[in-house]
Amino acid sequence: MDISFILLIFFIGFIGSFMSGMLGVGGAIINYPLLLYIPALLGFTGFNAHQVSGIVAVQVFIAAFSGVWAYRKDGYLNKELIFIMGLSILLGSLIGGYGSHFFSEDAINMVYGLLAIIAAIIMLIPKTGTEGNQSDHIRFPKILTSIMTFVVGLASGIVGAGGAFLLVPLMLVIIKIPARITIATSLAVTFISSIGTTATKLVIGQVPIMPALVVMAASLIASPLGVFIGKKVNAKVLQGILIFVIFLTTVKIWVDILLY
């Protein structure tokens, strides 16, 4: 890779990881389309869908870990939620990550597009999340939460995502978790999910090593920076940014699926 290509990949990884720390998502919903389309658009050798899913899996793993580390002392991490959702999504992501080997590139893009639509629809539903920070006193439906996160892990494992861009809307709208706790806790759950996804992507050879290392370096810098900024922004503003990002990504991925 030449220096201009390295800088491009670093920049893409930085954007996704910054948004990861700020919004509680792993960054896949941003980095997947950027990595899939931008390098080829600028004249570089592009990545195929399998390679992009592998790079994104690594990026999500590092960005989520960095974000959780930055949130560790703020009281927003709910241990019971993390345990129940983490086990469910890890199992789902292991199955989905291995199963992605049997999907065509078009099928992977289709799954990603469907996930983006679901996330966009959920985010448009009126939310009851608040700015609360009493993470140890939250009640939630455990069985529904477990089933929901297993399905998210299954689907997100296919596309190499950590699943947070779906988890955040579901936690806000369905489980009704306060916004700050949702952002921090979803990063922890995403990190657990990304362990299974990243491991299976590495085993089946879908991770281009050098681009993945560049994205990792960007994530270590950008995710904690995003957490720092996110702590100072109103929760409803953060939700609005997430809706905007999900909407743009959904439109882009489906335009490409339908027209190409």
Short mmCIF file of C-alpha atoms in Angstrom, two decimals, residues 117-127 166 169-170 173-174:
data_model
loop_
_atom_site.label_atom_id
_atom_site.label_comp_id
_atom_site.label_asym_id
_atom_site.label_seq_id
_atom_site.Cartn_x
_atom_site.Cartn_y
_atom_site.Cartn_z
CA ILE A 117 -33.60 0.02 7.13
CA ILE A 118 -34.65 -1.64 10.40
CA ALA A 119 -32.40 0.68 12.41
CA ALA A 120 -33.74 3.75 10.58
CA ILE A 121 -37.37 2.77 11.20
CA ILE A 122 -36.77 2.12 14.90
CA MET A 123 -34.99 5.45 15.36
CA LEU A 124 -38.03 7.29 13.98
CA ILE A 125 -40.27 5.84 16.70
CA PRO A 126 -40.71 8.27 19.64
CA LYS A 127 -38.18 7.47 22.33
CA LEU A 166 -29.26 -1.78 15.72
CA PRO A 169 -32.30 2.07 18.65
CA LEU A 170 -33.63 -1.16 20.20
CA VAL A 173 -37.15 2.35 22.00
CA ILE A 174 -37.95 -1.27 22.93
#
